[in-house]
XYZ file of N, CA, C and O in Angstrom:
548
model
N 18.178 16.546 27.534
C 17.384 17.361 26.626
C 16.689 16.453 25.615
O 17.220 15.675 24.822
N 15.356 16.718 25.809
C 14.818 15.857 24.478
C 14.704 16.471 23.152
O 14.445 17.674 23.146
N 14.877 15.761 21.815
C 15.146 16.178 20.579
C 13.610 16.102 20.121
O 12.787 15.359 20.656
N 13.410 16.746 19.333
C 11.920 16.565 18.801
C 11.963 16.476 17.376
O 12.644 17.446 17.042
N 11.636 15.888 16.403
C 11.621 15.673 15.353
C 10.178 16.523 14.363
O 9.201 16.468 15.109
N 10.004 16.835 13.775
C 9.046 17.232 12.562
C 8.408 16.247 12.078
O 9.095 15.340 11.608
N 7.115 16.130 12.043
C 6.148 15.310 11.562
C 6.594 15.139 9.967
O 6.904 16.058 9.209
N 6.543 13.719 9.659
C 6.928 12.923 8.586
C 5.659 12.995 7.548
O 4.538 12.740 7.988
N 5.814 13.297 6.353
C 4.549 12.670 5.441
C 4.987 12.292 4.115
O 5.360 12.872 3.095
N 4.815 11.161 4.488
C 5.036 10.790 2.468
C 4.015 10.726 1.393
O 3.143 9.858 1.398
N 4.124 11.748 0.354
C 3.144 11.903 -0.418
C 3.328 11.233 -1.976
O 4.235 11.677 -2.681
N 2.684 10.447 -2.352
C 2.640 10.204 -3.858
C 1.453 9.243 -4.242
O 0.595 8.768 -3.498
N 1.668 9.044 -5.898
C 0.641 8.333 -6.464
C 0.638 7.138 -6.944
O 1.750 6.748 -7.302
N -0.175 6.457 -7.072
C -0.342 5.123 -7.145
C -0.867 4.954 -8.789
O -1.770 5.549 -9.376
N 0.046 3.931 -9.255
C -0.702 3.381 -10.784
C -0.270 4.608 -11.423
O 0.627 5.392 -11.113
N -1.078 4.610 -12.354
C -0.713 5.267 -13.693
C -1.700 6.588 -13.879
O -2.656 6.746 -14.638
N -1.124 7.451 -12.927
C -1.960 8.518 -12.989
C -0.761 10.072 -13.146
O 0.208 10.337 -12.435
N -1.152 10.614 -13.979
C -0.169 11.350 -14.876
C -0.631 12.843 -14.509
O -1.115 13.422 -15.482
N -0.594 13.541 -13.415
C -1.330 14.640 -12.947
C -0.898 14.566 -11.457
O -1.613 13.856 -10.750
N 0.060 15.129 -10.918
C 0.830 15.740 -9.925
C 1.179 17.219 -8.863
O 1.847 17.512 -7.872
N 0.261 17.829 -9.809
C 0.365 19.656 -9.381
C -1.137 19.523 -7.778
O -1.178 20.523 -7.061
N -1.776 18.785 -7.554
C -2.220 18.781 -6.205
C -1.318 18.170 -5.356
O -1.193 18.692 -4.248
N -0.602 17.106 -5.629
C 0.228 16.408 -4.862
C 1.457 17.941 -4.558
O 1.519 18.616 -3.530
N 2.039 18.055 -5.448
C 2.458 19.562 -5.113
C 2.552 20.478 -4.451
O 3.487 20.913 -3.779
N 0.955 21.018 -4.726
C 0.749 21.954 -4.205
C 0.423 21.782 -2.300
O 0.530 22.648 -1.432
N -0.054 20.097 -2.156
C -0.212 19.960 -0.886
C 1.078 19.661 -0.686
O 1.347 19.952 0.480
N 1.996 19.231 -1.238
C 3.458 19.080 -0.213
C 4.014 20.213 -0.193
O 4.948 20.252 0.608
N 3.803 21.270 -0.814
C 4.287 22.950 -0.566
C 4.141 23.255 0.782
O 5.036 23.566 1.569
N 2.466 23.101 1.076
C 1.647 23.906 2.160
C 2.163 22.878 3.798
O 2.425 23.360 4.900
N 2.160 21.231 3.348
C 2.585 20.816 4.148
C 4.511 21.146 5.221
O 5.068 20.986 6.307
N 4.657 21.555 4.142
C 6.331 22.070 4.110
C 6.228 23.704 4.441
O 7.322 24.250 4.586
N 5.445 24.266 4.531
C 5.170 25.013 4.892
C 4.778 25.719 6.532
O 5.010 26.808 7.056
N 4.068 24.450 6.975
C 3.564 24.283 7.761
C 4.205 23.576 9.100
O 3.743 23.286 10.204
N 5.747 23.408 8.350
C 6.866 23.102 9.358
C 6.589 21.684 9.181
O 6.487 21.322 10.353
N 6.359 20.414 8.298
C 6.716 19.502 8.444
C 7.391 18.948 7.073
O 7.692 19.638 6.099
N 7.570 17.477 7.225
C 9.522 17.183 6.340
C 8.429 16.352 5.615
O 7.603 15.874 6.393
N 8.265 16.115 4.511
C 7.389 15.806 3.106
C 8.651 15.089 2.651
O 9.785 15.567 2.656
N 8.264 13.784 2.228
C 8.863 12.697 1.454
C 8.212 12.536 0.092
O 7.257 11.768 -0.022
N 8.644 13.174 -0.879
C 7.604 13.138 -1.999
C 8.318 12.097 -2.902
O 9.498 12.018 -3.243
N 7.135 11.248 -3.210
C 7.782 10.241 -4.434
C 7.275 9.923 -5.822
O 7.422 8.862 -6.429
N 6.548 11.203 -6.292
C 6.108 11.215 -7.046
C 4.897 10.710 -7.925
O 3.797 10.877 -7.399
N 4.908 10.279 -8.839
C 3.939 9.429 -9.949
C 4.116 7.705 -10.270
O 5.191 7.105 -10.264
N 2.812 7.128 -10.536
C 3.510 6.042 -10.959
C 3.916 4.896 -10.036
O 4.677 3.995 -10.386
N 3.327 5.000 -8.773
C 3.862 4.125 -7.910
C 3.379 2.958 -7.970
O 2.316 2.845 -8.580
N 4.150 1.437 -7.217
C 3.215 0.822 -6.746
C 2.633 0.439 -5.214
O 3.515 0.841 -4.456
N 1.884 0.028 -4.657
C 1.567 0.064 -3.229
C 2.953 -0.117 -2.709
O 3.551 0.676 -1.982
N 3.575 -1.731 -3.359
C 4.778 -2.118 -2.390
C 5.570 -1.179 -2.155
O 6.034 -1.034 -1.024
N 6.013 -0.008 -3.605
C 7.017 0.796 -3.376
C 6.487 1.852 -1.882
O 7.115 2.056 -0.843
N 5.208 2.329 -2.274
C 4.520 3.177 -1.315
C 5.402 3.085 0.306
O 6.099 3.867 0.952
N 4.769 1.259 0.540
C 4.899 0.531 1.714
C 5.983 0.502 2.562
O 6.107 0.636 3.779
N 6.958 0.237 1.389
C 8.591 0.077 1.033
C 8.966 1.572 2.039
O 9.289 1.499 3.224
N 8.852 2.721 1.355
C 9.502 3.625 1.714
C 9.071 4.633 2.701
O 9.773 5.560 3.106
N 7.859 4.375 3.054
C 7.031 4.192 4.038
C 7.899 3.907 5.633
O 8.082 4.502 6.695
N 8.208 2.790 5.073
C 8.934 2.285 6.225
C 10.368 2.568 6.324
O 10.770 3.375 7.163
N 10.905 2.163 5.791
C 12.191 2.590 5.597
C 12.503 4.025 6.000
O 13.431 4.209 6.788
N 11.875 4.957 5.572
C 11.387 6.751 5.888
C 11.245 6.778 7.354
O 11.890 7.632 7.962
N 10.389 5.854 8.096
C 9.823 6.043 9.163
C 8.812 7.216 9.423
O 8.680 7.940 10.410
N 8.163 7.178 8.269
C 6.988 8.227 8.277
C 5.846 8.170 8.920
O 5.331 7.125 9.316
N 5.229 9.693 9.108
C 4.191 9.521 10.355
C 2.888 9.353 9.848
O 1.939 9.136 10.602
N 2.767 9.441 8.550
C 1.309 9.328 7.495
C 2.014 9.364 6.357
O 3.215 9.616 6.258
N 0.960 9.010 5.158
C 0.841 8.836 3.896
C 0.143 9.068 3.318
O -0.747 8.218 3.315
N -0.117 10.335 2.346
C -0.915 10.639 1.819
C -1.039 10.433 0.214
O -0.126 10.958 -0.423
N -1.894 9.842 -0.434
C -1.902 9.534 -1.506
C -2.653 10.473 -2.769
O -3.753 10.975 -2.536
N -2.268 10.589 -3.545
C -3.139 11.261 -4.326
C -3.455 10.826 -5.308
O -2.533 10.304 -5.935
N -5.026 10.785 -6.055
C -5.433 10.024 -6.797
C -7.098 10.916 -7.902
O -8.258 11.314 -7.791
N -5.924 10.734 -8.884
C -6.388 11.318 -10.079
C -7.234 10.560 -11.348
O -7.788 10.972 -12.368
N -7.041 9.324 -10.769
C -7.300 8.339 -12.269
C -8.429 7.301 -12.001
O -8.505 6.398 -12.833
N -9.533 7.282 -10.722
C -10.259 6.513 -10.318
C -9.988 5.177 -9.933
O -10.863 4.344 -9.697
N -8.954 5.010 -9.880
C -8.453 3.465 -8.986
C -7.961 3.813 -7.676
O -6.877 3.488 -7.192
N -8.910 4.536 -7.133
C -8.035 5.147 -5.083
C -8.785 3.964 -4.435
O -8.185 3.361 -3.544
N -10.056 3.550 -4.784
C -10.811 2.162 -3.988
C -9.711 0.952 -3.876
O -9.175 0.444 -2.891
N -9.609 0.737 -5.053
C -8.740 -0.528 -5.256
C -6.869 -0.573 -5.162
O -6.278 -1.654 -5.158
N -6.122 0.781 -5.091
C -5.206 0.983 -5.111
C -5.011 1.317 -3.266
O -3.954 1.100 -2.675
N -6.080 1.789 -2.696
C -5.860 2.305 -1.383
C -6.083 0.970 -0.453
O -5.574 1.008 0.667
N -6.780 -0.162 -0.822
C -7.531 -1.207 -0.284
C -6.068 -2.100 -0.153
O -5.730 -2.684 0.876
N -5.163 -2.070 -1.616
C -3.993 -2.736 -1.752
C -3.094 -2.209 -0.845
O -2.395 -3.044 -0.272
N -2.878 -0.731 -0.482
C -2.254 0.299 0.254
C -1.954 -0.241 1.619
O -1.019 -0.684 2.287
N -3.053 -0.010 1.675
C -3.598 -0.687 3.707
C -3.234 -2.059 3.897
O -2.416 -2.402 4.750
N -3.844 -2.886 3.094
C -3.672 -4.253 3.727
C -1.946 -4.678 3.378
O -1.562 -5.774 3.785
N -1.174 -3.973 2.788
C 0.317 -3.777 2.573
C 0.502 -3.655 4.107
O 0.998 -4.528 4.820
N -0.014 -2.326 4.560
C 0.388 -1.815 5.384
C 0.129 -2.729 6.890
O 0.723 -2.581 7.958
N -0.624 -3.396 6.653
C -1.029 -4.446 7.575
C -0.105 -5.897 7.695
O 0.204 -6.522 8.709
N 0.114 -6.093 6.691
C 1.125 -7.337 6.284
C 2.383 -6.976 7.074
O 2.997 -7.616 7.928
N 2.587 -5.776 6.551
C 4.205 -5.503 7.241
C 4.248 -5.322 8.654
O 5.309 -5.121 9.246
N 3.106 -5.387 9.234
C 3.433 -4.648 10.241
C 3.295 -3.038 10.462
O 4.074 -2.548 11.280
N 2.672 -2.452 10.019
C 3.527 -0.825 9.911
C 1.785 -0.320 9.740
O 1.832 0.873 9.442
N 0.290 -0.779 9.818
C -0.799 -0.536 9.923
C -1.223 0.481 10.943
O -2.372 0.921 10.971
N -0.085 0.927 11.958
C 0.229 2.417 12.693
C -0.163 3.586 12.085
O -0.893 4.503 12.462
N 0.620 3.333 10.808
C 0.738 4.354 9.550
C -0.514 4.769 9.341
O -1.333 3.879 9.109
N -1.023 6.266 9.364
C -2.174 6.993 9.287
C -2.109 6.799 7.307
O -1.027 6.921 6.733
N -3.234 6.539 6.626
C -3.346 6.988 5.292
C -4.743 7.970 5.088
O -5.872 7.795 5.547
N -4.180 9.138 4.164
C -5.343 10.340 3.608
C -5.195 9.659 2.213
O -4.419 8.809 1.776
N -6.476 10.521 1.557
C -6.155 10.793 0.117
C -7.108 11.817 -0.440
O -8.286 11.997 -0.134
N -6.190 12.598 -1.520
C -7.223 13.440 -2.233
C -7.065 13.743 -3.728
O -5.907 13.680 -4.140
N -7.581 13.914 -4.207
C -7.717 14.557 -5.722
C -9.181 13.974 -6.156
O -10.004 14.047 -5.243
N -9.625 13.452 -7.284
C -10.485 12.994 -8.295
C -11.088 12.179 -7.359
O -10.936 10.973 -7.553
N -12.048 12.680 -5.922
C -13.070 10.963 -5.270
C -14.168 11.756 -5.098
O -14.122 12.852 -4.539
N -15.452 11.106 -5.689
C -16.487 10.890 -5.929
C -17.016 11.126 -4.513
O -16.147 10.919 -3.666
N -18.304 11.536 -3.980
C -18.566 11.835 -3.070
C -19.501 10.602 -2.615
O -20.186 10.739 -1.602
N -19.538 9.402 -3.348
C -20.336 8.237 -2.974
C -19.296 7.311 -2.434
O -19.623 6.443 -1.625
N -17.947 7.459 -2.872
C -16.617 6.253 -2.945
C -16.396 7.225 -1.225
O -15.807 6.514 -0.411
N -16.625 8.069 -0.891
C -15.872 8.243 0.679
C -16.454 7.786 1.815
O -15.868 7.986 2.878
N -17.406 7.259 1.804
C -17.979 6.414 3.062
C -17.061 4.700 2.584
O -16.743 3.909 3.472
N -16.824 4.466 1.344
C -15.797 3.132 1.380
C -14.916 3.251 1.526
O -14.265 2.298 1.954
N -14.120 4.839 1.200
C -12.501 5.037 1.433
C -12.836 4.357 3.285
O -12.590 3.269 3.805
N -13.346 5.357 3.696
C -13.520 5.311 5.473
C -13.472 4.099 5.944
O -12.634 3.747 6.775
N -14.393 3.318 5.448
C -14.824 2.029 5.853
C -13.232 1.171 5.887
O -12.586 0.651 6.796
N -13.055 1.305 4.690
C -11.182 0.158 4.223
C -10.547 0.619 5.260
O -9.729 -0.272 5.489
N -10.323 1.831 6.408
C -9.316 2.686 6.990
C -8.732 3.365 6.591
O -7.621 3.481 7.108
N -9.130 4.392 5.245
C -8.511 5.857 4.769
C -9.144 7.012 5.995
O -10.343 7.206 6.199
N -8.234 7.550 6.571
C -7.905 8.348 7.973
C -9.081 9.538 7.832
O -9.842 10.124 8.602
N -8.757 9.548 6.277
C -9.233 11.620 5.750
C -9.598 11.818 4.348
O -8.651 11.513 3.624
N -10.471 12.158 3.797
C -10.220 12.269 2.721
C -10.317 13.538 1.976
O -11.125 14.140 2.683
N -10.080 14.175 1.207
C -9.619 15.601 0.609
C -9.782 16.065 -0.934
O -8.824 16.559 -1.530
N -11.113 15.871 -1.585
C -11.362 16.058 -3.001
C -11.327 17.377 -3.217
O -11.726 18.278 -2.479
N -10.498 17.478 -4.966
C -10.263 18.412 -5.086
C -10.663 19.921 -5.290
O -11.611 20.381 -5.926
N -10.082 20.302 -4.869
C -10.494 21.945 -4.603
C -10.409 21.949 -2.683
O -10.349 23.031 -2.098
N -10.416 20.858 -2.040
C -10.136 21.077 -0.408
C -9.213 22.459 -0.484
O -8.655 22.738 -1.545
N -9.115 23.067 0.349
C -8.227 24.103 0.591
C -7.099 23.037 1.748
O -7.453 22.164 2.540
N -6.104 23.395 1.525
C -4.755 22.921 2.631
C -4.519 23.422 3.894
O -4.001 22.712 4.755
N -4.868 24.666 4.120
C -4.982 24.803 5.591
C -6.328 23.503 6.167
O -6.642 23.434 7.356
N -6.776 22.860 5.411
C -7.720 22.088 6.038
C -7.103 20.630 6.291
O -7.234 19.882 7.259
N -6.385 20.475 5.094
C -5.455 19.451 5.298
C -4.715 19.572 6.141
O -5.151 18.849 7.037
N -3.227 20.350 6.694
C -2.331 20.922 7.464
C -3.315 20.205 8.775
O -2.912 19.226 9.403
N -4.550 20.826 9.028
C -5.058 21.177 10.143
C -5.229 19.805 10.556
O -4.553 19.548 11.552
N -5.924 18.822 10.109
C -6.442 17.526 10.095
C -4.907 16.810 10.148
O -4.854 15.912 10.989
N -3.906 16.995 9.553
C -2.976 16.247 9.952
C -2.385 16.314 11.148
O -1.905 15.396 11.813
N -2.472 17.858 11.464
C -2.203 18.201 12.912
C -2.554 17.575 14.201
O -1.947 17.300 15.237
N -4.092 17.417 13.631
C -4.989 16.682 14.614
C -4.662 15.290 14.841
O -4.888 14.622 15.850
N -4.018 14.898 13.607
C -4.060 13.241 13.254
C -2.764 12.978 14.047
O -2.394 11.940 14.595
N -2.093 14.339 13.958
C -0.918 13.905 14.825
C 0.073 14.569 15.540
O 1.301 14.643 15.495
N -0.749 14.991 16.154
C -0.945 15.567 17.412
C 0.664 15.605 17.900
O 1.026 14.478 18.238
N 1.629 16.533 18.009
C 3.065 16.598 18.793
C 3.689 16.595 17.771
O 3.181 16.812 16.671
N 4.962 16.335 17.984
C 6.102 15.920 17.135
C 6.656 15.044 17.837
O 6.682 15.326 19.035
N 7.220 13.856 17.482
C 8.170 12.679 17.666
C 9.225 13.100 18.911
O 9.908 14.122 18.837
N 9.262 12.358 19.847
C 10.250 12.684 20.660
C 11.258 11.332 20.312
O 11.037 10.122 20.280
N 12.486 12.180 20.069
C 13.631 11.270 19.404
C 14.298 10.456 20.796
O 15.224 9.656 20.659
């Protein structure tokens, strides 16, 4: 019998950004939506991100970013994620991005991006897509 596992997502923020109720409200809908949300809150730094990331064995990472450093905090994100090994790892992000900064999120390898007011069934849906099954254990 094969075991199937629930799609993994770890959600939190990077740097010093003090505004959490989207991160929230998308790990509600994601949890909702039948998958296991690793939330780590505010305040992060990439390494920690990276760190638990892995350790988690998560299937994406979604970041949320309120304070205008998602260019330079997501750029640090990825190439983390590249160092370790672990560049598998799908990354989104949404809150506070400018509609000129998302052709560079794309470009660095941000998967998706989701400014605020996205509705979450859009998110849900796109992660779905992004990842397609559940884990066969």
């Amino acid at each position: 019998m094969e075991l199937k596992r629930k799609r993994r997502v770890l959600i939190g923020s990077i740097g010093l950004d003090g505004h959490e109720i989207g991160a929230l409200i998308v790990s509600r809908a994601l949890k909702e939506a039948g998958m296991e949300v690793v939330y780590l809150g505010l305040n992060l730094t990439p390494e920690q991100v990276v760190e638990t990331a892995i350790q988690e064995d998560v299937d994406l990472i979604g970041i949320s970013s309120m304070s205008g450093i998602h260019i330079n905090a997501l750029s640090d994100l990825l190439n983390l994620l590249k160092e370790r090994g672990a560049d598998r790892i799908p990354v989104i992000t949404g809150g506070i991005i400018p509609p000129e900064d998302i052709p560079v999120l794309e470009k660095i390898g941000v998967k998706g991006v989701f400014p605020a007011g996205t509705p979450t069934a859009e998110i849900v849906r796109f992660i779905e897509e992004e990842l397609p099954g559940s884990k066969t254990l």
